[in-house]
PDB file of C-alpha atoms in Angstrom:
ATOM      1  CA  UNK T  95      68.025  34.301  38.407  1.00  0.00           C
ATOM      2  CA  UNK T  96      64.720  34.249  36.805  1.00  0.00           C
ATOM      3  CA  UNK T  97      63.537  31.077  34.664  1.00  0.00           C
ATOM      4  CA  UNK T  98      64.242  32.222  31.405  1.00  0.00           C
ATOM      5  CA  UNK T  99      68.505  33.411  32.297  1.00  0.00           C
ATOM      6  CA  UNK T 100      68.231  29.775  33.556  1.00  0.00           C
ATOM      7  CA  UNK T 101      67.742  28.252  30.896  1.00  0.00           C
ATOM      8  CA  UNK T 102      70.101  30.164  28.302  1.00  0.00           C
ATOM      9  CA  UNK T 103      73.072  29.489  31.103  1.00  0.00           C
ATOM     10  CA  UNK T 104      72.234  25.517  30.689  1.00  0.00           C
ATOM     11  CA  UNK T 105      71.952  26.033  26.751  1.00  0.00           C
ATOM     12  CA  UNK T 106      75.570  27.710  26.862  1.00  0.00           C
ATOM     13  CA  UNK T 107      76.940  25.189  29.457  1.00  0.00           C
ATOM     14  CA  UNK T 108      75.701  22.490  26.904  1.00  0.00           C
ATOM     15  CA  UNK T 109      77.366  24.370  24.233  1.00  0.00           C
ATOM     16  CA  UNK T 110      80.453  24.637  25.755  1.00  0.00           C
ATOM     17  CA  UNK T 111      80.443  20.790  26.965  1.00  0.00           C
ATOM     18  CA  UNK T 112      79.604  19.313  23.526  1.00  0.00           C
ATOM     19  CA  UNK T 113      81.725  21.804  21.110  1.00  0.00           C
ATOM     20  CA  UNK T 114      85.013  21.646  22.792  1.00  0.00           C
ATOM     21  CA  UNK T 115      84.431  17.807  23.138  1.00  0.00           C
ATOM     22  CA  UNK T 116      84.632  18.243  19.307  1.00  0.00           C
ATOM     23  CA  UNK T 117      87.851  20.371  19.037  1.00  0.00           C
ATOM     24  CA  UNK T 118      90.249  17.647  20.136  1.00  0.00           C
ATOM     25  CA  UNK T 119      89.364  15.855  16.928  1.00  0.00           C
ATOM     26  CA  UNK T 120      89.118  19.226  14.568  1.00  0.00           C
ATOM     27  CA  UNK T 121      92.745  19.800  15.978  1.00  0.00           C
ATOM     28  CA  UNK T 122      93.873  16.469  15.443  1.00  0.00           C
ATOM     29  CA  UNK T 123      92.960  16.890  11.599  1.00  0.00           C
ATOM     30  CA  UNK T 124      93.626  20.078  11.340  1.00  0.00           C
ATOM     31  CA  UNK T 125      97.558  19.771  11.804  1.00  0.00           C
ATOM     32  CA  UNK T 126      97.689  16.661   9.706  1.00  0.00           C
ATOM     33  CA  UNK T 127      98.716  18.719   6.831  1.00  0.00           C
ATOM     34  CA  UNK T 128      98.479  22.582   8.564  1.00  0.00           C
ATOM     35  CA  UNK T 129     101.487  23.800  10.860  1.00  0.00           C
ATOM     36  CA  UNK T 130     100.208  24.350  14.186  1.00  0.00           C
ATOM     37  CA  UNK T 131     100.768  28.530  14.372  1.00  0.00           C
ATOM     38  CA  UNK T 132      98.945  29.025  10.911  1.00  0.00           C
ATOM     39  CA  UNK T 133      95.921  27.022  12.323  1.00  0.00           C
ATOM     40  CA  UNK T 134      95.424  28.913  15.721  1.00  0.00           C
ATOM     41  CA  UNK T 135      96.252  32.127  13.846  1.00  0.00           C
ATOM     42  CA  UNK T 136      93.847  31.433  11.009  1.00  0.00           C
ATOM     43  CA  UNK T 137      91.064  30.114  13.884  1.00  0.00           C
ATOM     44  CA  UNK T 138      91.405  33.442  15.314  1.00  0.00           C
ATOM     45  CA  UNK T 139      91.613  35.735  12.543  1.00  0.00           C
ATOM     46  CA  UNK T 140      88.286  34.264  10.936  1.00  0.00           C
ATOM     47  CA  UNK T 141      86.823  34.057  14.642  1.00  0.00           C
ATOM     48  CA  UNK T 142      87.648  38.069  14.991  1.00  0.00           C
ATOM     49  CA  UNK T 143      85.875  39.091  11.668  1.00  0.00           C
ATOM     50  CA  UNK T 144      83.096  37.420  12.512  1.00  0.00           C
ATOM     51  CA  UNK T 145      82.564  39.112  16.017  1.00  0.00           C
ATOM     52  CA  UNK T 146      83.901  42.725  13.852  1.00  0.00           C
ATOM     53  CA  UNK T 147      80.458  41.540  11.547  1.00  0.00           C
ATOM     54  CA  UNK T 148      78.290  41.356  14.455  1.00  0.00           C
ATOM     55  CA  UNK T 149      79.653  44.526  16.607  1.00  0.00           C
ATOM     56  CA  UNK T 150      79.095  46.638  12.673  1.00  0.00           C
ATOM     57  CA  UNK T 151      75.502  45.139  12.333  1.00  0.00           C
ATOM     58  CA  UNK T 152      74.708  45.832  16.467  1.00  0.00           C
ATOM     59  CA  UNK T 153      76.757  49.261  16.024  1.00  0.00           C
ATOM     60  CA  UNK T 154      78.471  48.215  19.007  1.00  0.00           C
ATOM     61  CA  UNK T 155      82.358  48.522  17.491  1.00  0.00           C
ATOM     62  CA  UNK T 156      83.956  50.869  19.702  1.00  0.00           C
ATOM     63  CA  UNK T 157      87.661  51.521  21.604  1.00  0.00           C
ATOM     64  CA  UNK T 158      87.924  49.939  24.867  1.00  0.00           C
ATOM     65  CA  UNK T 159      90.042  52.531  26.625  1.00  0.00           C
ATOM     66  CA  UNK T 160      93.406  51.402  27.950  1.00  0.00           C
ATOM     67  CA  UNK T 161      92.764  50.002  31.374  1.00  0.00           C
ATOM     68  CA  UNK T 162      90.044  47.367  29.552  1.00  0.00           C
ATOM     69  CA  UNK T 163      91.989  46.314  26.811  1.00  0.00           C
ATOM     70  CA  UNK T 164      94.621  45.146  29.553  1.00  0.00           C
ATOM     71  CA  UNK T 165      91.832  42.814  31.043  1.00  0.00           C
ATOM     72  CA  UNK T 166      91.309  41.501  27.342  1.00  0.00           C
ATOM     73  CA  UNK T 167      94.802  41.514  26.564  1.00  0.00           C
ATOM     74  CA  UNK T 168      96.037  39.128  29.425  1.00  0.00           C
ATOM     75  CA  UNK T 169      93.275  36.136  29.101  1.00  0.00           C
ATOM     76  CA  UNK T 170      93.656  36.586  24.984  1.00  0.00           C
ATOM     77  CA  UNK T 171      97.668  35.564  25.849  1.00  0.00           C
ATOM     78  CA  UNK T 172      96.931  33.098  28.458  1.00  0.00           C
ATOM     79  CA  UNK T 173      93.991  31.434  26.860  1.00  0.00           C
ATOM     80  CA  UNK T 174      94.077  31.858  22.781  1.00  0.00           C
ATOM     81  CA  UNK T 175      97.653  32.263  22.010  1.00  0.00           C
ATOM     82  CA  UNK T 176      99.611  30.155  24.542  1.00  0.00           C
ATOM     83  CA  UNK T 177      97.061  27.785  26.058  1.00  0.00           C
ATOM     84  CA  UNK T 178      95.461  26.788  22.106  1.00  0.00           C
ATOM     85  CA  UNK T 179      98.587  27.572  20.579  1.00  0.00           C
ATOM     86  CA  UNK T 180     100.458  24.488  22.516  1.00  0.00           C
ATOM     87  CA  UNK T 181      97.754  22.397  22.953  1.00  0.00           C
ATOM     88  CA  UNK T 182      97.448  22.540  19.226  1.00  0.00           C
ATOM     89  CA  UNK T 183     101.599  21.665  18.959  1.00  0.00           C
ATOM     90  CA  UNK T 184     101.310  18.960  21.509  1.00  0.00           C
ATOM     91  CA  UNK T 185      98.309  17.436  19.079  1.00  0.00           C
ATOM     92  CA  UNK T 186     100.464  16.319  16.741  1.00  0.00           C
ATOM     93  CA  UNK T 187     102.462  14.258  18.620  1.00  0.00           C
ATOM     94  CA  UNK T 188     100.630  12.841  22.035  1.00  0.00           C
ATOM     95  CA  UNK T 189      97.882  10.114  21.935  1.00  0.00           C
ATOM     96  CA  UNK T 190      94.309  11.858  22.534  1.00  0.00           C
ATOM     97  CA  UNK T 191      94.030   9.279  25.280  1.00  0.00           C
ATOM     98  CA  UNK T 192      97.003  11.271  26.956  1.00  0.00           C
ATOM     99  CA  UNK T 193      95.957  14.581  26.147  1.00  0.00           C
ATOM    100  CA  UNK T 194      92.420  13.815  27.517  1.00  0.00           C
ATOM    101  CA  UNK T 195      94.071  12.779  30.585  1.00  0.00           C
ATOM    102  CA  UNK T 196      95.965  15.945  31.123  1.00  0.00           C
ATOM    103  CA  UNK T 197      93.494  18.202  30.017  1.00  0.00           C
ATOM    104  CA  UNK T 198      91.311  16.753  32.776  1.00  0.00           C
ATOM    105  CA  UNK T 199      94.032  17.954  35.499  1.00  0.00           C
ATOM    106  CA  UNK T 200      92.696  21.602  34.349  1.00  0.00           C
ATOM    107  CA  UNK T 201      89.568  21.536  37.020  1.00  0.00           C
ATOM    108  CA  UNK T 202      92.133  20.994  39.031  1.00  0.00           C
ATOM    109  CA  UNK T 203      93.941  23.486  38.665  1.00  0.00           C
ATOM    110  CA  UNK T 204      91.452  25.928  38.489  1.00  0.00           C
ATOM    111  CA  UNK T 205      89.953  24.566  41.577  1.00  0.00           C
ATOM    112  CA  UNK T 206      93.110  25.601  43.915  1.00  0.00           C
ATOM    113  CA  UNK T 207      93.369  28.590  41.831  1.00  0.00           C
ATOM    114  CA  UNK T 208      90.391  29.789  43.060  1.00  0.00           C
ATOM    115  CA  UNK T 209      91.079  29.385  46.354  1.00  0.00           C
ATOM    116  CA  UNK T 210      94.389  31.228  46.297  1.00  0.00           C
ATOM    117  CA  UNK T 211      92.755  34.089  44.750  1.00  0.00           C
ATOM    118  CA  UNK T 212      89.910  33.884  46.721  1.00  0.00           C
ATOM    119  CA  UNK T 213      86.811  33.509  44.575  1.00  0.00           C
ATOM    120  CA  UNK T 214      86.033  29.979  45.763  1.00  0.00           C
ATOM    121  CA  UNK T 215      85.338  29.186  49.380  1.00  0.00           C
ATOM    122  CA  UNK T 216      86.641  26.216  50.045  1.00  0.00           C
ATOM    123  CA  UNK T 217      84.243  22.831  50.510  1.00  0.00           C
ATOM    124  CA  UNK T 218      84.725  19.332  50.479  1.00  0.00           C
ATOM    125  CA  UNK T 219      81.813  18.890  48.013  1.00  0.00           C
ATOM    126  CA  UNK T 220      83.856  20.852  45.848  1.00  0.00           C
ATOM    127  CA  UNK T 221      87.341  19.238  46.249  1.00  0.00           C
ATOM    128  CA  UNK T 222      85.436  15.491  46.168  1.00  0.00           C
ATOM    129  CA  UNK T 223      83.673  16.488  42.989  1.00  0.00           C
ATOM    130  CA  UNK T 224      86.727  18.138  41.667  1.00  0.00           C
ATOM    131  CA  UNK T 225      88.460  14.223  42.390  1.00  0.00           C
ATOM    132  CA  UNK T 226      85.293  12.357  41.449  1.00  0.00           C
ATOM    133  CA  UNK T 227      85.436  13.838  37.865  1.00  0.00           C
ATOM    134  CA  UNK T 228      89.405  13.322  37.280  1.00  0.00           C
ATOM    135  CA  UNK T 229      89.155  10.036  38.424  1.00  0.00           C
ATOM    136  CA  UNK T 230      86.413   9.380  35.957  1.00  0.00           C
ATOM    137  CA  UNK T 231      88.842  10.110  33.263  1.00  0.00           C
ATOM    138  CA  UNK T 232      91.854   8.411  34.704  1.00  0.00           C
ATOM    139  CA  UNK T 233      89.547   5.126  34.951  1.00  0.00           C
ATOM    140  CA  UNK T 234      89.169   5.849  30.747  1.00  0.00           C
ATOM    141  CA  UNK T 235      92.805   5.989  30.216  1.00  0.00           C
ATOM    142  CA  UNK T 236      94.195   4.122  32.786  1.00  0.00           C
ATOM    143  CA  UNK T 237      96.035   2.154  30.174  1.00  0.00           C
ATOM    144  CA  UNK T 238      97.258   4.702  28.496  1.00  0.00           C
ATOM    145  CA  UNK T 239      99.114   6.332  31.990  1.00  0.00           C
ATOM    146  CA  UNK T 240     102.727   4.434  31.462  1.00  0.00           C
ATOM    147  CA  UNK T 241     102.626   6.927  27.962  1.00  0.00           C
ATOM    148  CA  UNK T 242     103.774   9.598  30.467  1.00  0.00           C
ATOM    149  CA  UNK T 243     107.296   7.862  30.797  1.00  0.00           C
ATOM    150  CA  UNK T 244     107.676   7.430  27.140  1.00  0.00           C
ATOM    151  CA  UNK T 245     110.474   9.396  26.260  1.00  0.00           C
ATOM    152  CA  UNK T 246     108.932  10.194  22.350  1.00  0.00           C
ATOM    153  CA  UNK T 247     105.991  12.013  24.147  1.00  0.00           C
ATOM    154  CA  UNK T 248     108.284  14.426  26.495  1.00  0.00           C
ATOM    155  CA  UNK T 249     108.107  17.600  24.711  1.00  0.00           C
ATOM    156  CA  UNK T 250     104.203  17.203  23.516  1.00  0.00           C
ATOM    157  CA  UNK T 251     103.752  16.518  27.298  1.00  0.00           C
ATOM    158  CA  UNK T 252     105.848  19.639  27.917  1.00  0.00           C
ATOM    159  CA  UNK T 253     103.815  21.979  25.698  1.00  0.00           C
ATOM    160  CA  UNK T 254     100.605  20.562  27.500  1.00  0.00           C
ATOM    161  CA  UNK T 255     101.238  21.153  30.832  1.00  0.00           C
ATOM    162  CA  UNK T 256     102.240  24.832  29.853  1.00  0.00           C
ATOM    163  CA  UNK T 257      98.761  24.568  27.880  1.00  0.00           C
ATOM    164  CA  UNK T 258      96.732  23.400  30.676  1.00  0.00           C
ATOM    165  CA  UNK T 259      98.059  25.873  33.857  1.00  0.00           C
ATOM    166  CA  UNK T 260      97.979  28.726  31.481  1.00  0.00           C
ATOM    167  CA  UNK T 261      94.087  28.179  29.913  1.00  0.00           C
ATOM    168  CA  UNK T 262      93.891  27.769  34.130  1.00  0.00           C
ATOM    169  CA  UNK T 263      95.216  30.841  35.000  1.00  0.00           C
ATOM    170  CA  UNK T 264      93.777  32.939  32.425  1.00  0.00           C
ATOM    171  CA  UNK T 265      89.938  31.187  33.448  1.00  0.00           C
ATOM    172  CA  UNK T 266      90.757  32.257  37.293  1.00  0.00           C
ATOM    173  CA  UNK T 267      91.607  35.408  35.673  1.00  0.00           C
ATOM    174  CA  UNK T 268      88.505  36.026  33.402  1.00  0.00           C
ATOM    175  CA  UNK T 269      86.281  34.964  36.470  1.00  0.00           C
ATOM    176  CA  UNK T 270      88.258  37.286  38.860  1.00  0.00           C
ATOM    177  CA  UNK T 271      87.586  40.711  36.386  1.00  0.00           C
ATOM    178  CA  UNK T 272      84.789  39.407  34.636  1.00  0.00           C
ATOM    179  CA  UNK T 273      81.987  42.612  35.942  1.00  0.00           C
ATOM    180  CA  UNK T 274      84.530  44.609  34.012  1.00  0.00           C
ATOM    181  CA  UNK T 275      82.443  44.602  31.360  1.00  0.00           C
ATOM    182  CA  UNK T 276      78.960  43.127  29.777  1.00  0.00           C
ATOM    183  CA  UNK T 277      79.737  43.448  26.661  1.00  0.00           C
ATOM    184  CA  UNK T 278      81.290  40.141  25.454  1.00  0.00           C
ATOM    185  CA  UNK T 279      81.079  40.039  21.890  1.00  0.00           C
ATOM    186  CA  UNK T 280      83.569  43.716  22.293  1.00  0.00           C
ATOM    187  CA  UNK T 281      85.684  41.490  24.848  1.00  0.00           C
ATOM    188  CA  UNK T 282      86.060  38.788  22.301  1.00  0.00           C
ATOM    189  CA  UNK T 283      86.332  41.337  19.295  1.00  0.00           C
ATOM    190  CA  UNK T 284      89.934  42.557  20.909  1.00  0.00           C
ATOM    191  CA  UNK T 285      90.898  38.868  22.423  1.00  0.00           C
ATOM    192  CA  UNK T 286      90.566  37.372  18.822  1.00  0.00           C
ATOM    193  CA  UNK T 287      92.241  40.308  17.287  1.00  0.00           C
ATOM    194  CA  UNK T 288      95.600  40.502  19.750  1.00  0.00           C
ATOM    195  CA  UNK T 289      96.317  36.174  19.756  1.00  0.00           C
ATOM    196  CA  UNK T 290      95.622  36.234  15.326  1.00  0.00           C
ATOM    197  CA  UNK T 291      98.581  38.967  15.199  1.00  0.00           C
ATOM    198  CA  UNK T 292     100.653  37.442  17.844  1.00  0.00           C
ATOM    199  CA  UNK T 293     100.442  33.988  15.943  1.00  0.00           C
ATOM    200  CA  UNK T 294     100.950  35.099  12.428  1.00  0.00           C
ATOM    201  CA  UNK T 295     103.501  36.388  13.689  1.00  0.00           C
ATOM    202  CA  UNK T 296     104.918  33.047  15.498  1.00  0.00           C
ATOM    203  CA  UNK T 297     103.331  31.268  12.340  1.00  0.00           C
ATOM    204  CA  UNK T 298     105.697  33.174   9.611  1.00  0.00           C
ATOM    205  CA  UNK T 299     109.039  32.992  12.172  1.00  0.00           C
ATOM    206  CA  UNK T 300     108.682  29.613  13.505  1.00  0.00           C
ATOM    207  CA  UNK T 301     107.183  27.491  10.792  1.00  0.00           C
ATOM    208  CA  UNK T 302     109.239  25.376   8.148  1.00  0.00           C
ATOM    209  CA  UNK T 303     106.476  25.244   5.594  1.00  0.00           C
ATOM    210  CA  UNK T 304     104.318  27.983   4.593  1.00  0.00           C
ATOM    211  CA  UNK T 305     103.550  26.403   1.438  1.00  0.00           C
ATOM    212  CA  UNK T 306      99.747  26.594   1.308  1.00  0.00           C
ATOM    213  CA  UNK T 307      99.005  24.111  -1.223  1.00  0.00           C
ATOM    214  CA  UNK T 308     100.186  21.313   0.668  1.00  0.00           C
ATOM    215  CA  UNK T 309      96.967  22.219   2.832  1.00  0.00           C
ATOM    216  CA  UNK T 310      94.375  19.718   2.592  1.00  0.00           C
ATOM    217  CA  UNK T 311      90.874  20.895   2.076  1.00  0.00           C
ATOM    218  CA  UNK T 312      89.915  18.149   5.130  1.00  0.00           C
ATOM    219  CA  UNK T 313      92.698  20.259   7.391  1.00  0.00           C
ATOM    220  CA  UNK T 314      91.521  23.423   6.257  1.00  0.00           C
ATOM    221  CA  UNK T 315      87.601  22.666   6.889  1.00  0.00           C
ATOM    222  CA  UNK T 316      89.023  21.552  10.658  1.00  0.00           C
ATOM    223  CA  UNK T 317      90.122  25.119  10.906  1.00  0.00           C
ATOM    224  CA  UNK T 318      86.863  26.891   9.776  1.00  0.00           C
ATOM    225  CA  UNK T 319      84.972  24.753  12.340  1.00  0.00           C
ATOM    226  CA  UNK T 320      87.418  25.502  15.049  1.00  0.00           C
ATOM    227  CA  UNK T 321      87.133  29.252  14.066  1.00  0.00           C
ATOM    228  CA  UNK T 322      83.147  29.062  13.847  1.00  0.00           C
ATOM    229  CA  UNK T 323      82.453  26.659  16.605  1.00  0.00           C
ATOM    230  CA  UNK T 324      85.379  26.254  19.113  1.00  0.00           C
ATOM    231  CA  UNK T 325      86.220  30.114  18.976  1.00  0.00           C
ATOM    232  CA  UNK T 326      83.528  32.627  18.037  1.00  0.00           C
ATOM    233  CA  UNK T 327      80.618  30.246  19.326  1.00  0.00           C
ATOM    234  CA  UNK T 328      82.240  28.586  22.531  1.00  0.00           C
ATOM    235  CA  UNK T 329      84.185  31.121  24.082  1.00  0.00           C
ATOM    236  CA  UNK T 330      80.647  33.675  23.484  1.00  0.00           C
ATOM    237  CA  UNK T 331      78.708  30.835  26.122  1.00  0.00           C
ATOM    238  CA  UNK T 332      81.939  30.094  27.906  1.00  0.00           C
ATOM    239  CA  UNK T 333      82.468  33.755  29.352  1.00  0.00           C
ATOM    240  CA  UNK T 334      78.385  34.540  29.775  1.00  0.00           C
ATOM    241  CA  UNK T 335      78.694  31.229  32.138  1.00  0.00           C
ATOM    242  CA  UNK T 336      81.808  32.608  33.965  1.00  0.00           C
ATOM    243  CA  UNK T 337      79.771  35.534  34.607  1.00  0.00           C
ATOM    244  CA  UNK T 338      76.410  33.029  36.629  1.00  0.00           C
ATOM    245  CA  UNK T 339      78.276  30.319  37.687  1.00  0.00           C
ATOM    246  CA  UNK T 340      82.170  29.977  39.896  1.00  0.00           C
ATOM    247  CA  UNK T 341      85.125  29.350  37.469  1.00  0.00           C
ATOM    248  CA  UNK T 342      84.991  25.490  39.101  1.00  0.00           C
ATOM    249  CA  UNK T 343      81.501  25.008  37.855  1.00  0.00           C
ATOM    250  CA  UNK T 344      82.529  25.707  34.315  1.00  0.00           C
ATOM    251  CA  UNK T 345      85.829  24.079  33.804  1.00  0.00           C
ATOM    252  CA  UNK T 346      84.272  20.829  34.883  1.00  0.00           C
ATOM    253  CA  UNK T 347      83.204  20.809  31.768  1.00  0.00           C
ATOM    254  CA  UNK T 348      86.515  19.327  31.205  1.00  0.00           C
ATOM    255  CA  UNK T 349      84.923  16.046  31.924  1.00  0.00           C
ATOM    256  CA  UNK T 350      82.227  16.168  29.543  1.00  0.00           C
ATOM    257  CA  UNK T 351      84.562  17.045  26.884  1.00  0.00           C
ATOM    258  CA  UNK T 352      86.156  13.480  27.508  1.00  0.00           C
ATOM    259  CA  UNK T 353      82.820  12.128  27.184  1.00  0.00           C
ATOM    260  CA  UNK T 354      81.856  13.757  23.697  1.00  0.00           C
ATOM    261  CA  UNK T 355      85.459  13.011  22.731  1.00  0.00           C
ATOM    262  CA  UNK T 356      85.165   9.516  23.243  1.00  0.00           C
ATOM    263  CA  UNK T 357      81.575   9.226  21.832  1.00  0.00           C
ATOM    264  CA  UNK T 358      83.027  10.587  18.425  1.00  0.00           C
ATOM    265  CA  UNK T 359      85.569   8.069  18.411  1.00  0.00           C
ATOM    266  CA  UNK T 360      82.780   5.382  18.542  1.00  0.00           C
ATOM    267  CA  UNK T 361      80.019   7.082  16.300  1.00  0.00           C
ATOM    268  CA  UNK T 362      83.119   8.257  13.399  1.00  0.00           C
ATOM    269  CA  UNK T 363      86.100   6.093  13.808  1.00  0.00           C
ATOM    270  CA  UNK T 364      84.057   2.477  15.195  1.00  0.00           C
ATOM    271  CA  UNK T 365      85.852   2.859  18.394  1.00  0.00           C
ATOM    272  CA  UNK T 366      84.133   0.139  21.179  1.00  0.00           C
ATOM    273  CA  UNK T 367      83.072   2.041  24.046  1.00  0.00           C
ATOM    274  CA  UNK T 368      83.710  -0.436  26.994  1.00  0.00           C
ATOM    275  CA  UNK T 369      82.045  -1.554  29.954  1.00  0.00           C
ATOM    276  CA  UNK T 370      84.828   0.897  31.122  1.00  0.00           C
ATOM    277  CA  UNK T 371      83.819   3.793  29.590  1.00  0.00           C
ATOM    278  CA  UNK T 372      80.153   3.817  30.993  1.00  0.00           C
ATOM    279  CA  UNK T 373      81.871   3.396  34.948  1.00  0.00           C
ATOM    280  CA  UNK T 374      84.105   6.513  34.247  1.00  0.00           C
ATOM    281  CA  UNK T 375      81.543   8.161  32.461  1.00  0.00           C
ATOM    282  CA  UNK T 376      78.494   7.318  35.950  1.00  0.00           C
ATOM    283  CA  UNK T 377      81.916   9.051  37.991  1.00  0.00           C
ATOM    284  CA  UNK T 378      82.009  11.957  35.772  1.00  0.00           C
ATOM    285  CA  UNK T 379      78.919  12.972  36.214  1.00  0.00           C
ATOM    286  CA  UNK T 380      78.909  12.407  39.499  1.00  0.00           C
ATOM    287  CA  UNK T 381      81.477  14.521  40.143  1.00  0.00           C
ATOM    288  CA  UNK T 382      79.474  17.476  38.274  1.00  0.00           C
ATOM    289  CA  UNK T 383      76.451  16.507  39.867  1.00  0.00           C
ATOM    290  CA  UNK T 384      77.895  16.669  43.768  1.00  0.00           C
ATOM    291  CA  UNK T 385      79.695  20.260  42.541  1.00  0.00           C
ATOM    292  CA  UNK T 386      76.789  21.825  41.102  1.00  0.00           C
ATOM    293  CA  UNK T 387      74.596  20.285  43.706  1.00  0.00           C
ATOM    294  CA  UNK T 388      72.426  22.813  46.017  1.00  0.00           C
ATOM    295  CA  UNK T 389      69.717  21.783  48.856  1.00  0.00           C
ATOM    296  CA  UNK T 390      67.754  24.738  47.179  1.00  0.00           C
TER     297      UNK T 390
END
C-alpha cells in the first residue's frame, strides 16, 4: 500500500475506535425514554437515506443483482438487526461495566472464527494479543464480574451473548466475501435498507408503547447521532478496513472502545479514572500493538 491508502486506513481505524466508544453511551440514552426496536429501526432508516443521498448525487444508485444482495443481506441480519438490535435491548438493563466486559469477548470470537474459516493463520502473537487486550478490560471491571451471577441481569446477559457471536459471525463473514464488491456506500445502501424494514417491523409487533410523545428530545438526539455517526459514518471506515487489514486487526478495536467509553464517563459524568484504569488501558494497547506488530 502506498503512503497516502496508509494513512486514510489509520484515519478510518481511528474513526471506528473513537465513534463506537461513543455508542454505548448514545444507546444508553437513547432507550431511556425510546423502545429499543424503534431506535435501531429509526438509526437505520435515517442511516439508509443518507447513503440513498450520496449514491443520487455520485449517480451510483443501482440494483445489485440477486447473488450480491445475498452477501448484503446476511451481514445486514447478523450485524444491524440482530447484533444492534439486542445489544440495544440488553442496554437497558445490564451495567455498561458488564456490557463492556462482554463486548470485549467479541475479538475473541472473531479470532477463532477466523481460523475455522480459514482467513487467519494461526500465531501466537495473535492469540497473546487477542488475551492481552481482554485481559485489559477484565482488569477494568474486575469488580463488576460477580454481576454475571446476578439473577436480575440473566436475560440482558442473554440478549448479549446472542449480540456479540452474531456481530462475530457476520464480521468473519463480511471479511470472508468482502472482494465481492468495491462499492461500499451501494453495500451499505441495501444493508441499511433490509435491518430498517425488518425492525419496524419488530418495532410495531413487539413494542408496548408506540406513543411518540413520550420521546424525549435528549433520546431522540441519541438516535440521530447513532444514525449519523455509529451507522452511516462507522460502518463506511469499518468495511474499507476489513477490506486492508484481517477481521482480527479490526475487531480489536473492541478494546479501544472500552477506553473511549470509560474516558466519557470521566470527561461527562465526573467518573475517577483509577490507577486501575491506566494498567488495563498500558495492556490494551499492548495487546493491539503485539497484533498489529510487523518486523517490516
Amino acid at each position: 500500500m502506498n503512503q497516502k491508502t496508509d494513512l486514510k486506513l489509520i484515519i478510518c481505524l481511528i474513526i471506528v475506535g473513537i465513534v463506537w466508544g461513543t455508542t454505548y453511551l448514545g444507546i444508553r440514552v437513547a432507550v431511556e425514554t425510546i423502545p429499543p426496536w424503534f431506535i435501531t429501526s429509526i438509526r437505520q432508516a435515517i442511516a439508509a437515506l443518507i447513503v440513498l443521498g450520496i449514491l443520487l448525487y455520485r449517480r451510483q444508485l443501482s440494483w445489485i443483482g440477486w447473488r450480491n444482495l445475498k452477501y448484503q443481506l446476511i451481514p445486514s441480519l447478523l450485524m444491524l438487526v440482530i447484533a444492534n438490535g439486542f445489544t440495544t435491548i440488553a442496554e437497558q438493563t445490564l451495567p455498561s461495566g458488564l456490557t463492556s466486559i462482554m463486548s470485549a469477548l467479541s475479538p475473541v470470537v472473531i479470532f477463532i472464527g477466523s481460523l475455522l474459516f480459514g482467513i487467519q493463520k494461526p500465531s501466537l502473537k495473535g492469540f497473546v494479543g487477542v488475551l492481552l487486550g481482554f485481559s485489559g478490560v477484565v482488569f477494568i471491571f474486575r469488580n463488576g464480574l460477580s454481576d454475571i451471577l446476578d439473577p436480575n441481569y440473566k436475560t440482558g446477559i442473554l440478549f448479549l451473548s446472542i449480540a456479540i457471536l452474531s456481530w462475530s459471525a457476520g464480521t468473519v463473514y463480511s471479511k470472508k466475501h468482502t472482494h465481492k464488491s468495491n462499492n461500499i456506500a451501494l453495500n451499505l445502501f441495501y444493508q441499511f435498507s433490509i435491518s430498517a424494514l425488518i425492525q419496524f417491523v419488530l418495532a410495531f409487533s413487539i413494542s408496548s408503547n408506540t406513543d411518540v410523545s413520550s420521546w424525549s428530545f435528549r433520546s431522540i438526539f441519541a438516535v440521530v447521532y447513532l444514525a449519523i455517526f455509529g451507522s452511516v459514518v462507522a460502518f463506511f471506515c469499518y468495511h474499507y478496513a476489513l477490506k486492508r487489514v484481517t477481521a482480527v486487526q479490526v475487531s480489536v478495536l473492541n478494546y479501544v472502545n472500552t477506553i473511549i467509553a470509560v474516558f466519557l464517563g470521566w470527561l461527562l459524568l465526573d467518573e475517577v479514572i483509577t490507577t486501575d484504569f491506566i494498567i488495563a488501558t498500558l495492556l490494551i494497547m499492548l495487546g493491539v500493538f503485539i497484533i498489529n506488530y510487523k518486523k517490516k
